[in-house]
Short mmCIF file of C-alpha atoms and ligand atoms in Angstrom, two decimals:
data_model
loop_
_atom_site.label_atom_id
_atom_site.label_comp_id
_atom_site.label_asym_id
_atom_site.label_seq_id
_atom_site.Cartn_x
_atom_site.Cartn_y
_atom_site.Cartn_z
CA MET A 1 3.99 9.05 37.37
CA LYS A 2 4.61 10.69 33.99
CA THR A 3 4.17 8.23 31.12
CA ARG A 4 6.84 8.16 28.44
CA ALA A 5 5.74 9.74 25.14
CA GLU A 6 5.27 7.04 22.53
CA PRO A 7 5.24 7.69 18.80
CA GLN A 8 2.15 6.88 16.82
CA LEU A 9 2.75 4.49 13.88
CA ILE A 10 0.99 4.73 10.56
CA ASP A 11 1.97 1.65 8.58
CA PHE A 12 1.34 1.63 4.83
CA HIS A 13 2.88 -1.86 4.73
CA PRO A 14 5.19 -1.00 1.86
CA PRO A 15 5.43 -4.15 -0.25
CA ARG A 16 8.78 -5.89 -0.01
CA ALA A 17 10.47 -4.94 -3.23
CA GLU A 18 10.40 -7.67 -5.82
CA MET A 19 14.13 -8.04 -5.51
CA LEU A 20 14.50 -11.03 -7.82
CA VAL A 21 12.55 -9.44 -10.69
CA ASP A 22 14.31 -6.13 -10.14
CA VAL A 23 17.82 -7.64 -10.02
CA LEU A 24 17.29 -9.87 -13.08
CA GLN A 25 15.80 -7.00 -15.03
CA GLY A 26 18.79 -4.76 -14.22
CA LEU A 27 21.25 -7.49 -15.19
CA SER A 28 19.51 -8.06 -18.53
CA LEU A 29 20.25 -4.51 -19.76
CA ALA A 30 23.08 -3.79 -22.20
CA GLN A 31 24.64 -1.66 -19.42
CA LYS A 32 24.07 -4.04 -16.51
CA GLU A 33 22.87 -2.30 -13.37
CA LEU A 34 21.75 -2.98 -9.81
CA SER A 35 19.61 -0.58 -7.80
CA PRO A 36 21.46 1.34 -5.06
CA LYS A 37 18.54 0.67 -2.73
CA TYR A 38 20.04 -2.81 -2.18
CA PHE A 39 23.14 -1.29 -0.57
CA TYR A 40 21.31 -0.86 2.70
CA ASP A 41 21.08 -4.21 4.45
CA ALA A 42 22.33 -4.15 8.08
CA ARG A 43 26.01 -4.40 7.01
CA GLY A 44 25.54 -1.85 4.21
CA SER A 45 23.98 0.64 6.63
CA GLU A 46 26.96 0.16 8.99
CA LEU A 47 29.41 0.68 6.12
CA PHE A 48 27.56 3.81 5.01
CA GLU A 49 27.86 5.18 8.56
CA GLU A 50 31.62 4.51 8.31
CA ILE A 51 31.73 6.32 4.95
CA THR A 52 30.18 9.43 6.51
CA ARG A 53 33.15 9.63 8.92
CA LEU A 54 35.89 9.23 6.28
CA PRO A 55 38.22 12.19 5.71
CA GLU A 56 37.57 12.13 1.94
CA TYR A 57 33.76 12.02 2.31
CA TYR A 58 33.25 15.75 2.84
CA LEU A 59 29.46 15.63 2.31
CA THR A 60 28.18 14.67 5.78
CA ARG A 61 30.49 16.84 7.86
CA THR A 62 30.10 19.83 5.54
CA GLU A 63 26.33 19.59 5.68
CA ALA A 64 26.45 19.23 9.47
CA SER A 65 28.62 22.31 9.79
CA ILE A 66 26.33 24.33 7.49
CA MET A 67 23.38 23.23 9.62
CA GLN A 68 25.17 24.18 12.85
CA THR A 69 26.05 27.61 11.52
CA SER A 70 22.74 28.37 9.84
CA VAL A 71 20.17 26.65 11.98
CA SER A 72 19.01 29.85 13.72
CA GLU A 73 18.39 31.51 10.36
CA ILE A 74 16.63 28.37 9.14
CA ALA A 75 14.46 28.31 12.26
CA GLN A 76 13.52 31.94 11.67
CA ARG A 77 12.44 31.20 8.13
CA VAL A 78 10.36 28.24 9.27
CA GLY A 79 8.64 30.13 12.09
CA PRO A 80 6.72 28.74 15.08
CA ASN A 81 4.56 25.61 15.38
CA ALA A 82 5.82 23.76 12.32
CA ALA A 83 5.28 20.11 11.52
CA VAL A 84 8.56 18.61 10.31
CA ILE A 85 8.32 15.74 7.83
CA GLU A 86 11.57 13.89 7.23
CA PHE A 87 11.92 11.72 4.13
CA GLY A 88 14.12 8.67 4.76
CA SER A 89 14.84 9.46 8.38
CA GLY A 90 17.21 6.48 8.90
CA ALA A 91 18.87 6.59 12.31
CA GLY A 92 17.43 10.07 12.92
CA ASP A 93 20.62 11.98 13.81
CA LYS A 94 20.21 14.88 11.39
CA ILE A 95 16.87 16.03 12.67
CA ARG A 96 18.10 16.71 16.20
CA VAL A 97 19.85 20.00 15.55
CA LEU A 98 16.80 21.27 13.68
CA LEU A 99 14.26 20.24 16.32
CA GLN A 100 16.38 21.81 19.05
CA HIS A 101 16.30 25.19 17.32
CA LEU A 102 12.78 25.40 15.88
CA ASP A 103 10.29 27.53 17.76
CA ALA A 104 7.82 25.15 19.45
CA PRO A 105 7.52 22.56 16.66
CA LEU A 106 4.20 20.73 16.88
CA ALA A 107 4.89 17.46 15.16
CA PHE A 108 7.66 15.32 13.74
CA VAL A 109 6.72 12.87 11.00
CA PRO A 110 9.60 10.56 10.00
CA ILE A 111 8.97 8.52 6.84
CA GLU A 112 11.06 5.42 6.45
CA ILE A 113 10.70 2.08 4.68
CA SER A 114 12.61 0.15 7.39
CA ARG A 115 10.15 -0.29 10.27
CA ASP A 116 12.94 -1.14 12.75
CA HIS A 117 14.98 2.00 12.04
CA LEU A 118 11.80 4.06 12.00
CA MET A 119 10.50 2.94 15.38
CA ALA A 120 13.90 3.10 17.08
CA SER A 121 14.53 6.69 16.00
CA ALA A 122 10.90 7.82 16.49
CA SER A 123 10.84 6.46 20.07
CA ALA A 124 14.14 8.15 20.94
CA LEU A 125 12.94 11.50 19.57
CA ALA A 126 9.57 11.22 21.31
CA ALA A 127 11.40 10.65 24.59
CA GLU A 128 13.70 13.64 23.99
CA HIS A 129 10.83 15.97 23.03
CA PRO A 130 7.83 15.14 25.23
CA ALA A 131 5.80 18.09 23.87
CA LEU A 132 6.26 16.98 20.27
CA SER A 133 3.73 14.74 18.61
CA VAL A 134 5.75 12.05 16.79
CA ILE A 135 3.91 10.24 14.01
CA ALA A 136 6.03 7.53 12.39
CA VAL A 137 5.04 6.69 8.82
CA CYS A 138 6.28 3.38 7.43
CA ALA A 139 6.18 3.87 3.66
CA ASP A 140 8.25 3.85 0.48
CA PHE A 141 8.57 7.59 0.02
CA THR A 142 9.29 7.30 -3.71
CA GLN A 143 5.66 6.25 -4.17
CA PRO A 144 2.84 8.72 -3.52
CA PHE A 145 1.22 8.25 -0.08
CA GLU A 146 -1.14 10.28 2.08
CA LEU A 147 0.23 11.97 5.18
CA PRO A 148 -1.77 11.96 8.40
CA PRO A 149 -3.58 15.24 9.09
CA ILE A 150 -1.52 17.36 11.49
CA SER A 151 -3.84 19.73 13.26
CA GLY A 152 -2.71 23.18 14.31
CA ALA A 153 0.61 23.27 12.42
CA ARG A 154 1.36 26.69 10.91
CA ARG A 155 3.51 25.16 8.19
CA ASN A 156 4.85 21.80 7.04
CA LEU A 157 8.60 21.66 6.65
CA VAL A 158 9.80 18.72 4.56
CA PHE A 159 13.39 17.78 5.45
CA PHE A 160 15.55 15.78 3.03
CA PRO A 161 19.23 16.07 4.01
CA GLY A 162 22.37 14.25 2.88
CA SER A 163 22.19 14.88 -0.89
CA THR A 164 20.18 11.69 -1.24
CA ILE A 165 18.34 13.58 -4.00
CA GLY A 166 21.58 13.12 -5.99
CA ASN A 167 21.08 9.37 -6.11
CA PHE A 168 18.00 9.85 -8.31
CA PRO A 169 18.43 10.62 -12.03
CA PRO A 170 16.80 13.97 -12.94
CA GLU A 171 13.38 12.63 -14.05
CA GLN A 172 13.04 10.53 -10.89
CA ALA A 173 14.36 13.42 -8.78
CA VAL A 174 11.62 15.67 -10.16
CA SER A 175 8.97 13.01 -9.38
CA LEU A 176 10.29 12.75 -5.83
CA LEU A 177 10.34 16.53 -5.41
CA ARG A 178 6.70 16.59 -6.57
CA ILE A 179 5.81 14.10 -3.83
CA MET A 180 7.56 16.44 -1.37
CA HIS A 181 5.71 19.43 -2.85
CA HIS A 182 2.45 17.63 -2.08
CA ALA A 183 3.63 16.72 1.43
CA ALA A 184 4.66 20.32 2.10
CA GLY A 185 1.10 21.44 1.39
CA GLU A 186 0.00 25.05 1.09
CA ASN A 187 2.46 27.45 2.68
CA GLY A 188 4.90 24.55 3.14
CA ALA A 189 8.64 24.44 2.51
CA LEU A 190 11.41 21.96 1.77
CA LEU A 191 14.84 22.02 3.46
CA ILE A 192 17.13 19.89 1.32
CA GLY A 193 20.85 19.07 1.17
CA ALA A 194 22.41 19.04 -2.30
CA ASP A 195 26.03 18.32 -3.13
CA LEU A 196 27.70 20.80 -5.49
CA ILE A 197 29.89 20.37 -8.57
CA LYS A 198 33.56 20.74 -7.76
CA ASP A 199 36.93 19.57 -9.00
CA ARG A 200 37.15 16.01 -10.21
CA SER A 201 39.86 14.97 -7.72
CA THR A 202 37.80 15.96 -4.64
CA LEU A 203 34.72 14.22 -6.03
CA GLU A 204 36.49 11.03 -7.05
CA ALA A 205 38.41 10.83 -3.75
CA ALA A 206 35.09 11.00 -1.84
CA TYR A 207 33.92 7.85 -3.62
CA ASN A 208 37.31 6.04 -3.79
CA ASP A 209 38.53 6.41 -0.21
CA ARG A 210 42.00 5.20 0.73
CA LEU A 211 40.77 2.80 3.41
CA GLY A 212 38.55 1.05 0.87
CA VAL A 213 35.33 1.46 2.88
CA THR A 214 33.37 2.58 -0.20
CA ALA A 215 34.74 -0.46 -2.06
CA LYS A 216 33.43 -2.72 0.74
CA PHE A 217 30.09 -0.87 0.67
CA ASN A 218 29.83 -1.38 -3.10
CA LEU A 219 30.82 -5.08 -2.95
CA ASN A 220 28.41 -5.68 -0.06
CA LEU A 221 25.62 -5.19 -2.61
CA LEU A 222 26.70 -8.51 -4.16
CA ALA A 223 26.84 -10.19 -0.73
CA HIS A 224 23.31 -8.94 -0.04
CA ILE A 225 22.06 -10.37 -3.35
CA ASN A 226 23.89 -13.67 -2.72
CA ARG A 227 22.15 -14.00 0.63
CA GLU A 228 18.66 -12.87 -0.39
CA LEU A 229 18.49 -14.56 -3.77
CA GLN A 230 20.79 -17.55 -3.26
CA ALA A 231 23.12 -16.14 -5.90
CA ASP A 232 26.83 -16.92 -6.21
CA PHE A 233 28.56 -13.65 -7.07
CA ASP A 234 32.28 -14.09 -6.30
CA LEU A 235 33.15 -10.90 -4.44
CA LYS A 236 36.82 -11.32 -5.38
CA GLY A 237 35.81 -11.36 -9.04
CA PHE A 238 34.70 -7.70 -9.01
CA GLN A 239 36.50 -4.46 -8.23
CA HIS A 240 35.02 -1.16 -7.07
CA LYS A 241 35.47 1.88 -9.33
CA ALA A 242 33.93 5.35 -9.08
CA VAL A 243 34.41 7.95 -11.82
CA TYR A 244 33.12 11.48 -12.29
CA ASN A 245 31.24 11.95 -15.57
CA ALA A 246 31.57 15.72 -16.06
CA ALA A 247 29.18 15.85 -19.04
CA GLU A 248 26.40 14.28 -16.94
CA GLN A 249 27.56 15.97 -13.72
CA ARG A 250 27.49 12.75 -11.76
CA ILE A 251 29.65 10.22 -9.99
CA GLU A 252 29.13 6.78 -11.49
CA MET A 253 29.87 3.84 -9.27
CA TYR A 254 30.67 0.48 -10.84
CA LEU A 255 31.78 -3.04 -9.99
CA VAL A 256 34.22 -4.14 -12.67
CA SER A 257 34.38 -7.83 -13.54
CA GLN A 258 37.99 -9.02 -13.15
CA ARG A 259 37.55 -11.97 -15.52
CA GLU A 260 35.07 -13.65 -17.76
CA GLN A 261 32.59 -15.24 -15.37
CA LEU A 262 29.13 -16.73 -14.91
CA VAL A 263 26.87 -15.94 -11.95
CA HIS A 264 23.88 -18.04 -10.88
CA ILE A 265 20.83 -16.23 -9.51
CA ARG A 266 18.19 -18.80 -8.62
CA ASP A 267 17.54 -20.54 -12.00
CA GLU A 268 19.14 -17.84 -14.11
CA LEU A 269 22.69 -17.50 -15.38
CA VAL A 270 24.27 -14.10 -15.99
CA SER A 271 27.58 -13.78 -17.82
CA PHE A 272 30.18 -11.04 -17.42
CA ASP A 273 33.06 -10.27 -19.76
CA LYS A 274 36.48 -9.43 -18.39
CA GLY A 275 36.49 -5.65 -17.70
CA GLU A 276 32.69 -5.38 -17.98
CA ARG A 277 31.27 -2.69 -15.69
CA LEU A 278 28.19 -3.26 -13.57
CA LEU A 279 26.58 0.08 -12.66
CA THR A 280 25.52 0.34 -9.01
CA GLU A 281 24.94 4.04 -8.28
CA PHE A 282 24.74 7.56 -9.66
CA ALA A 283 25.43 10.53 -7.41
CA TYR A 284 24.43 13.69 -9.27
CA LYS A 285 26.17 16.95 -8.41
CA TYR A 286 24.55 20.32 -9.01
CA ASP A 287 25.34 23.95 -9.49
CA LEU A 288 22.89 26.37 -7.88
CA ASP A 289 21.14 27.26 -11.15
CA GLY A 290 20.83 23.64 -12.17
CA PHE A 291 19.28 22.69 -8.85
CA ALA A 292 16.91 25.67 -8.97
CA GLY A 293 15.81 24.48 -12.44
CA LEU A 294 15.16 20.97 -11.15
CA ALA A 295 13.21 22.35 -8.16
CA ALA A 296 11.16 24.64 -10.43
CA ARG A 297 10.01 21.61 -12.46
CA ALA A 298 8.44 20.30 -9.25
CA GLY A 299 6.83 23.65 -8.36
CA PHE A 300 9.43 24.87 -5.86
CA ARG A 301 11.29 28.16 -5.78
CA VAL A 302 14.64 28.42 -4.01
CA GLU A 303 14.27 31.03 -1.29
CA GLN A 304 17.65 30.74 0.42
CA VAL A 305 20.84 28.72 0.00
CA TRP A 306 23.50 28.22 2.63
CA THR A 307 26.91 26.88 1.59
CA ASP A 308 30.30 26.36 3.21
CA SER A 309 33.26 28.65 2.46
CA LEU A 310 34.56 26.26 -0.23
CA ARG A 311 31.08 25.99 -1.81
CA HIS A 312 31.32 22.22 -1.59
CA PHE A 313 27.78 21.55 -0.35
CA SER A 314 24.48 23.39 -0.11
CA VAL A 315 21.51 23.40 2.22
CA GLN A 316 18.56 24.95 0.44
CA TYR A 317 15.22 26.32 1.59
CA LEU A 318 12.59 25.87 -1.11
CA VAL A 319 9.05 27.19 -1.03
CA ARG A 320 6.06 26.22 -3.13
CA GLU A 321 6.12 28.51 -6.15
CA LYS A 322 2.44 29.38 -6.23
CA ASP A 323 2.54 30.50 -2.61
CA HIS A 324 5.34 33.01 -3.13
CA ALA A 325 5.13 34.02 -6.76
CA SER A 326 6.51 37.54 -6.33
CA SER A 327 9.33 37.42 -3.78
CA GLN A 328 13.02 37.12 -4.68
CA GLY A 329 15.40 34.31 -3.68
CA THR A 330 18.47 35.10 -1.59
CA TYR A 331 21.80 33.30 -1.54
CA GLY A 332 24.12 33.42 1.45
CA GLN A 333 27.15 31.68 2.84
CA ALA A 334 26.94 29.83 6.10
CA THR A 335 30.47 29.85 7.35
CA LYS A 336 32.32 32.59 9.14
C1 AVI B 401 23.32 8.22 0.35
N1 AVI B 401 24.05 8.98 -0.67
C2 AVI B 401 23.79 10.41 -0.56
C3 AVI B 401 25.49 8.65 -0.76
C4 AVI B 401 26.14 9.49 -1.88
O1 AVI B 401 27.14 10.16 -1.59
O2 AVI B 401 25.65 9.51 -3.00
C5 AVI B 401 25.71 7.17 -1.03
C6 AVI B 401 27.16 6.82 -1.21
N2 AVI B 401 27.65 6.04 -2.13
C7 AVI B 401 28.94 5.93 -1.99
N3 AVI B 401 29.33 6.67 -1.01
C8 AVI B 401 28.23 7.24 -0.46
#
């Protein structure tokens, strides 16, 4: 009887974030802020899934259609026997189209801080691709970590879809890209999704949907903190607001206090003025030159960009600069 392929787990035991310290520190700033990483409890992850299906949230479906249209070209660039390393693999849906088209990939290495998500998606992929060696790495990918040696791979392909890079301010984005540069190794590449600058109304609609799912997602951050830190944020006392800051080229997501109010978090008291804005997320948008500049700071050169016909989103193939110092980048459009 054939045994079912099981993924190997390498567990770096990422420390549980010091949520209390982190939250209190963010709320003590002149511009109060909470880290977007606290969006993703079980309910937050469900709400994010709902967001990705909203008509206004063009990002996920546009990226998926670019991938569908361009995956053969991407697979050609990557070549045979690659090891694919996905940063923040989540439920693992985005990798499928890539793995189906690559020429005899050797290994798939999903990196994810949530052990449950990681093992569920790694097991499913191992079962779907019995010839693939699946090595699940439980780690906080924003901190440097060592990857397992992957013997026989002709190239490492780091995969970071979804424009999650946009949720990191530029300095942090460069640090993260440097970690990916290291993970790619010599002759390695990075396939990354980056959302593009466009008209304000399209951008703001994507983060202020008519059904109010993004509002629920934003407010759920307070519910998560209430539960984890025995806090007493009144969810009715805050309202979701997302605005595009054109000078900074980013969506800024806030929770606006509807009245003067006090919030208890364990032994601490935090006060909010009426109309005060609590910052919960940035989502940076790029033009192609701006993104190439960011990538260059981390040692990557953009080799090819695929976009949709409206140039709303980009999927970019980046190579390590020192490996390809002389060749030219090419820019193409994915859609018919
Ligand atoms: C996960 N990330 C790419 C999403 C974004 O578009 O920045 C998170 C999000 N926030 C509100 N809607 C979606």
